[in-house]
Coordinates of C-alpha atoms in Angstrom, one line a residue:
Chain A
M1 CA -2.8 -8.8 18.2
N2 CA -5.7 -10.7 17.9
K3 CA -5.1 -14.5 16.8
L4 CA -6.7 -14.2 13.6
K5 CA -5.2 -16.5 11.1
I6 CA -4.9 -14.7 7.6
W7 CA -3.3 -15.6 4.4
V8 CA -3.5 -14.0 1.2
L9 CA -4.1 -15.2 -2.5
R10 CA -2.7 -13.3 -5.3
L11 CA -4.2 -14.2 -8.6
S12 CA -2.8 -14.1 -12.3
H13 CA 1.0 -13.5 -11.5
R14 CA 3.0 -12.6 -14.3
P15 CA 6.6 -13.1 -13.5
I16 CA 8.0 -9.8 -15.6
R17 CA 5.1 -7.5 -15.7
D18 CA 4.3 -8.0 -12.0
K19 CA 7.3 -9.1 -10.4
R20 CA 7.9 -5.8 -8.4
V21 CA 4.0 -5.3 -7.5
T22 CA 3.7 -8.7 -6.2
T23 CA 6.9 -8.6 -4.2
H24 CA 5.5 -5.5 -2.4
L25 CA 2.4 -7.4 -2.1
F26 CA 3.8 -10.3 -0.4
L27 CA 6.0 -8.1 2.1
T28 CA 3.2 -6.3 3.0
A29 CA 1.3 -9.2 3.9
R30 CA 4.0 -10.4 5.9
A31 CA 5.0 -7.0 7.6
F32 CA 1.3 -6.5 8.2
G33 CA 0.9 -10.1 10.0
A34 CA -0.4 -12.5 7.5
E35 CA 0.4 -16.0 7.9
G36 CA 1.6 -16.7 4.3
A37 CA 0.5 -16.3 0.7
F38 CA -0.4 -18.4 -2.2
Y39 CA -0.2 -17.1 -5.9
S40 CA -1.6 -18.3 -9.1
G41 CA -0.6 -17.5 -12.5
E42 CA 3.0 -18.3 -13.1
R43 CA 5.5 -19.7 -10.9
D44 CA 8.3 -17.0 -10.1
E45 CA 10.8 -18.4 -8.0
K46 CA 12.7 -14.9 -8.1
V47 CA 9.8 -13.7 -6.0
E48 CA 9.9 -16.6 -3.7
K49 CA 13.5 -16.3 -3.2
S50 CA 13.4 -12.6 -2.6
I51 CA 10.9 -13.3 0.4
E52 CA 12.6 -16.1 1.7
K53 CA 15.9 -13.8 1.8
V54 CA 13.6 -11.1 3.9
N55 CA 12.6 -14.0 6.3
K56 CA 16.1 -15.0 6.8
S57 CA 17.3 -11.4 7.7
W58 CA 14.2 -10.0 9.2
G59 CA 12.9 -13.0 10.9
G60 CA 9.3 -14.7 11.1
T61 CA 7.9 -17.7 9.3
F62 CA 5.9 -16.0 6.5
K63 CA 5.6 -18.7 3.6
I64 CA 4.8 -18.8 0.1
F65 CA 3.1 -21.3 -1.9
F66 CA 2.4 -21.4 -5.8
C67 CA -1.2 -22.6 -6.6
Q68 CA -2.3 -22.9 -10.2
K69 CA -5.8 -24.3 -9.4
W70 CA -7.0 -21.4 -7.4
V71 CA -10.5 -21.9 -7.5
K72 CA -10.2 -25.8 -6.1
A73 CA -7.9 -24.3 -3.3
V74 CA -10.6 -21.7 -2.4
Q75 CA -13.2 -24.4 -2.2
K76 CA -11.1 -26.5 -0.1
W77 CA -10.3 -23.4 2.0
K78 CA -14.1 -22.8 2.7
R79 CA -14.7 -26.6 3.4
D80 CA -11.9 -26.4 5.8
N81 CA -14.2 -24.1 7.7
G82 CA -12.2 -20.8 6.1
E83 CA -13.8 -17.5 5.0
V84 CA -12.8 -15.6 2.0
V85 CA -12.5 -11.9 1.6
H86 CA -11.7 -10.6 -1.8
L87 CA -10.5 -6.9 -2.1
T88 CA -11.9 -5.1 -5.0
M89 CA -12.9 -1.5 -5.5
Y90 CA -16.6 -2.7 -6.4
G91 CA -17.1 -4.3 -3.3
L92 CA -18.5 -3.0 0.0
P93 CA -16.8 -0.3 2.1
V94 CA -14.1 -1.6 4.4
Q95 CA -15.2 0.8 7.1
D96 CA -18.6 -0.7 6.8
V97 CA -18.1 -4.3 6.7
I98 CA -14.6 -4.6 9.1
D99 CA -16.7 -5.1 12.5
Q100 CA -18.7 -8.1 10.9
I101 CA -15.6 -9.7 9.3
K102 CA -13.6 -9.4 12.7
A103 CA -16.4 -10.6 14.8
S104 CA -15.8 -14.1 13.0
S105 CA -12.7 -15.9 14.5
R106 CA -12.3 -18.5 11.5
K107 CA -9.3 -18.2 9.3
K108 CA -9.3 -15.8 6.4
L109 CA -8.2 -16.1 2.9
V110 CA -7.7 -12.5 1.2
I111 CA -8.1 -12.6 -2.4
V112 CA -6.1 -9.9 -4.2
G113 CA -6.8 -9.6 -7.9
G114 CA -4.2 -9.3 -10.9
A115 CA -4.7 -8.3 -14.3
K116 CA -8.4 -9.3 -14.9
V117 CA -10.2 -10.9 -11.9
P118 CA -12.4 -13.8 -12.8
G119 CA -15.7 -13.7 -12.0
A120 CA -15.4 -16.8 -9.6
A121 CA -13.5 -14.4 -7.2
Y122 CA -16.7 -12.5 -6.4
E123 CA -18.8 -15.5 -6.2
L124 CA -16.5 -17.6 -3.8
A125 CA -16.0 -14.7 -1.6
D126 CA -18.1 -14.1 1.9
W127 CA -17.0 -10.4 1.5
N128 CA -16.2 -8.3 -1.3
V129 CA -14.6 -5.2 0.2
S130 CA -13.2 -1.9 -1.0
V131 CA -10.8 0.5 0.4
T132 CA -12.2 3.3 -1.5
S133 CA -13.9 3.0 -4.7
Q134 CA -11.3 4.5 -6.4
P135 CA -8.5 3.0 -8.5
H136 CA -5.1 2.7 -6.7
S137 CA -3.3 -0.3 -5.6
E138 CA -3.6 -3.8 -4.4
V139 CA -0.8 -3.1 -2.3
S140 CA -2.3 -0.1 -0.4
A141 CA -6.0 -2.1 -0.4
L142 CA -4.2 -5.0 1.4
S143 CA -2.2 -2.7 3.8
I144 CA -5.4 -0.9 4.9
F145 CA -7.4 -4.1 5.1
L146 CA -5.0 -5.6 7.6
H147 CA -4.6 -2.6 9.5
E148 CA -7.9 -2.5 10.1
L149 CA -8.8 -5.9 10.6
F150 CA -5.5 -5.9 13.1
E151 CA -6.5 -2.6 14.8
G152 CA -3.2 -1.2 14.3
N153 CA -1.7 -3.7 16.4
E154 CA 0.2 -5.3 13.5
L155 CA 2.3 -2.3 13.4
K156 CA 4.0 -3.3 16.5
K157 CA 4.4 -6.9 15.5
S158 CA 7.9 -8.5 16.3
F159 CA 9.5 -11.1 14.2
E160 CA 11.1 -14.4 15.7
N161 CA 14.8 -15.3 15.0
A162 CA 15.5 -12.0 12.9
K163 CA 19.3 -11.4 12.3
K164 CA 18.8 -7.7 12.2
K165 CA 16.4 -5.1 13.9
I166 CA 15.6 -1.6 13.2
V167 CA 16.1 0.8 16.5
P168 CA 13.7 3.6 15.4
Q169 CA 15.6 7.1 15.2
A170 CA 14.3 10.7 14.7
K171 CA 17.1 11.1 12.1
G172 CA 19.5 8.6 10.6
K173 CA 19.6 4.8 10.5
K174 CA 20.6 2.2 13.6
I175 CA 20.4 -1.4 12.8
E176 CA 21.0 -4.1 15.5
K177 CA 22.6 -7.0 14.4
M178 CA 21.4 -10.1 16.6
T179 CA 23.7 -12.6 17.5
L180 CA 22.0 -15.9 18.1
Chain B
M1 CA -12.0 15.3 6.4
N2 CA -9.7 17.9 7.9
K3 CA -8.4 20.6 5.6
L4 CA -4.4 19.4 5.8
K5 CA -2.9 20.1 2.3
I6 CA -0.5 17.1 1.5
W7 CA 1.4 16.6 -1.2
V8 CA 4.0 13.6 -2.1
L9 CA 7.6 13.8 -3.3
R10 CA 8.8 10.7 -4.9
L11 CA 12.5 10.2 -5.3
S12 CA 14.5 8.7 -8.1
H13 CA 12.2 7.4 -10.5
R14 CA 13.3 5.4 -13.2
P15 CA 11.0 4.9 -16.0
I16 CA 11.3 1.0 -17.1
R17 CA 12.0 0.0 -13.6
D18 CA 9.7 1.8 -11.4
K19 CA 6.8 2.5 -13.8
R20 CA 4.3 0.4 -12.2
V21 CA 5.3 0.9 -8.4
T22 CA 5.3 4.9 -9.1
T23 CA 1.8 4.8 -10.7
H24 CA 0.7 2.6 -7.8
L25 CA 2.2 5.4 -5.4
F26 CA 0.7 8.3 -7.3
L27 CA -2.9 6.7 -7.6
T28 CA -2.6 5.8 -3.7
A29 CA -1.9 9.5 -3.0
R30 CA -4.7 10.7 -5.2
A31 CA -7.3 8.1 -3.7
F32 CA -6.1 9.0 -0.2
G33 CA -6.6 12.6 -0.2
A34 CA -3.3 14.1 -1.3
E35 CA -3.4 17.3 -3.5
G36 CA -0.7 15.9 -5.8
A37 CA 2.6 14.8 -6.6
F38 CA 6.2 15.8 -7.5
Y39 CA 8.6 13.4 -8.5
S40 CA 12.7 13.2 -9.1
G41 CA 14.9 10.8 -11.3
E42 CA 13.6 10.8 -14.7
R43 CA 10.7 12.2 -16.5
D44 CA 8.2 9.9 -17.3
E45 CA 5.3 11.1 -19.5
K46 CA 3.6 7.5 -19.6
V47 CA 3.0 7.4 -15.8
E48 CA 1.9 11.0 -16.0
K49 CA -0.6 10.5 -18.7
S50 CA -2.0 7.5 -16.8
I51 CA -2.8 9.7 -13.8
E52 CA -4.2 12.2 -16.0
K53 CA -6.3 9.6 -17.5
V54 CA -7.6 8.4 -14.4
N55 CA -8.3 12.4 -13.1
K56 CA -10.5 12.3 -16.3
S57 CA -12.5 9.1 -15.7
W58 CA -12.5 9.3 -12.0
G59 CA -12.6 12.8 -11.2
G60 CA -10.7 15.2 -9.0
T61 CA -8.0 17.7 -9.5
F62 CA -4.6 15.3 -8.3
K63 CA -1.5 17.1 -9.9
I64 CA 1.7 15.4 -11.2
F65 CA 4.6 17.7 -11.3
F66 CA 8.3 16.4 -12.5
C67 CA 11.1 18.1 -10.3
Q68 CA 14.7 17.4 -10.8
K69 CA 16.2 19.5 -8.3
W70 CA 14.5 18.0 -5.3
V71 CA 16.7 19.6 -2.5
K72 CA 16.2 23.1 -3.6
A73 CA 12.1 22.3 -3.8
V74 CA 12.2 20.9 -0.4
Q75 CA 14.0 23.8 0.9
K76 CA 11.8 26.2 -0.8
W77 CA 8.6 24.2 0.7
K78 CA 10.0 24.9 4.1
R79 CA 10.8 28.5 3.3
D80 CA 6.9 28.8 2.3
N81 CA 6.0 27.4 5.8
G82 CA 5.6 23.8 4.8
E83 CA 6.5 21.1 6.9
V84 CA 8.4 17.7 5.7
V85 CA 7.5 14.1 6.7
H86 CA 10.0 11.5 5.3
L87 CA 8.6 7.9 5.2
T88 CA 11.4 5.3 6.2
M89 CA 11.6 2.2 7.8
Y90 CA 14.3 3.8 10.1
G91 CA 12.2 6.4 11.7
L92 CA 10.1 6.8 14.4
P93 CA 6.8 4.8 14.6
V94 CA 3.9 6.3 12.9
Q95 CA 1.4 5.4 15.9
D96 CA 3.9 7.5 18.2
V97 CA 4.2 10.8 16.0
I98 CA 0.8 10.9 14.1
D99 CA -0.7 13.1 16.6
Q100 CA 2.2 15.8 16.8
I101 CA 2.0 15.6 12.8
K102 CA -1.5 16.4 13.2
A103 CA -1.5 19.0 15.5
S104 CA 0.1 21.4 13.0
S105 CA -1.8 22.6 10.4
R106 CA 0.9 23.5 8.0
K107 CA 0.8 21.9 4.6
K108 CA 3.1 18.8 4.5
L109 CA 5.3 17.1 1.9
V110 CA 5.6 13.5 2.3
I111 CA 8.8 12.3 0.8
V112 CA 8.8 8.7 -0.3
G113 CA 12.2 7.0 -1.2
G114 CA 13.1 5.2 -4.5
A115 CA 16.0 3.1 -4.8
K116 CA 18.8 4.7 -2.8
V117 CA 17.6 7.5 -0.4
P118 CA 20.3 10.3 -0.1
G119 CA 21.1 11.5 3.5
A120 CA 19.6 14.8 2.7
A121 CA 16.2 13.4 2.7
Y122 CA 16.4 12.5 6.7
E123 CA 18.0 15.9 7.2
L124 CA 15.4 17.8 5.6
A125 CA 12.6 16.1 7.3
D126 CA 10.7 17.5 10.2
W127 CA 9.7 13.9 11.0
N128 CA 11.3 10.7 9.8
V129 CA 8.5 8.2 10.1
S130 CA 8.2 4.4 9.9
V131 CA 5.2 2.2 9.0
T132 CA 6.5 -0.7 11.0
S133 CA 10.4 -1.3 10.9
Q134 CA 10.0 -4.0 8.6
P135 CA 10.8 -4.0 4.9
H136 CA 7.5 -3.8 2.8
S137 CA 6.3 -1.1 0.0
E138 CA 6.5 2.9 -0.3
V139 CA 2.8 2.2 -1.4
S140 CA 1.3 0.4 1.7
A141 CA 3.6 3.0 3.9
L142 CA 1.9 6.0 2.0
S143 CA -1.4 4.5 2.3
I144 CA -1.2 3.8 6.2
F145 CA 0.3 7.3 6.6
L146 CA -2.4 9.0 5.0
H147 CA -5.1 7.0 6.7
E148 CA -4.0 7.7 9.9
L149 CA -3.4 11.5 9.2
F150 CA -7.0 11.7 7.6
E151 CA -8.4 9.4 10.4
G152 CA -10.1 7.2 8.1
N153 CA -12.2 10.0 6.6
E154 CA -10.1 10.0 3.3
L155 CA -11.9 6.4 2.7
K156 CA -15.1 8.4 2.1
K157 CA -13.6 11.1 -0.1
S158 CA -15.6 12.2 -3.1
F159 CA -14.1 13.2 -6.4
E160 CA -15.7 16.5 -8.4
N161 CA -16.5 16.1 -11.9
A162 CA -16.3 12.3 -12.2
K163 CA -17.2 10.6 -15.3
K164 CA -17.9 7.3 -13.7
K165 CA -18.8 6.0 -10.0
I166 CA -18.9 2.9 -8.4
V167 CA -21.7 1.9 -6.4
P168 CA -20.4 -0.4 -4.0
Q169 CA -22.0 -4.1 -4.1
A170 CA -21.8 -7.2 -2.0
K171 CA -21.4 -9.2 -5.3
G172 CA -20.5 -8.1 -8.8
K173 CA -20.1 -4.7 -10.3
K174 CA -22.1 -1.5 -10.7
I175 CA -20.7 1.5 -12.2
E176 CA -22.9 4.9 -12.9
K177 CA -21.9 6.8 -15.5
M178 CA -22.5 10.4 -14.7
T179 CA -24.1 13.0 -17.3
L180 CA -22.7 16.2 -17.2

């Protein structure tokens, strides 16, 4: 897996309405090789705790930070030599821009919209990227983007200090409990 | 895009808890080239209507059917010469089995679990397939599976009779309204 450092920024999280989709989004970010995620909107300790619980059982060091002033955070990210990708159905097709994005080894922040995406996200982004130009899901858009970025190697990623691990089976379930 | 006919079966839908995730799942199925979806659990006309609305605006003929007796439906699917893929974190890695799955031109039903997946899903499946062995989201699992199955060609799929169409932009939004 290439060494690209990827973080995700989820905009405008609303605890009741978005709880499950945001959780799916963060778990996808974790499973597909991102370092961690920031989110704006409303603080949601339930979502944060459910991700921590996954880290404890399944390993790794995926981090979550709440960040209210996301525009400032993105501006700081850029000053720190980071680049910004914004996933939006209005952007340029992922298959057309992914090679260009991969060509730079600078850390990347992937902005994923919530309810209504402010114009600033489009302006701050180095790339506005679409995964199809159809309406679907920020969860699938993020997974396809990371899958293309990491060239499928993220599918084999292993997580340090896992308490349990799945042993893939043709039928049924097999979990290995790790003794530390 | 290859001519494989793909349908999705979403198990155990619960209208309040699952509304948004199931909608994201169906929209992902549609955007990534499936013909339609069945779902079991509780009937949910709101979800059905929101998909119909997307079809009307964005085109295509993606279909949704409620199906309570899903085991019987899957058995009939198999009698009708269809094959069954079950997406589960416990299955064999998608990267190891996708070539075998692609090698058969028979229609495929992709089972995607809900709250708790009954053992029958594992038993009825010709392939139990995992997209990573980490917990994440049925939405990302489905998108990666279809992306691998259609070899990325689904990203360029066009939808017939669309009323509007996005024109991809480096910055901002451009929608073309189609006059019929």
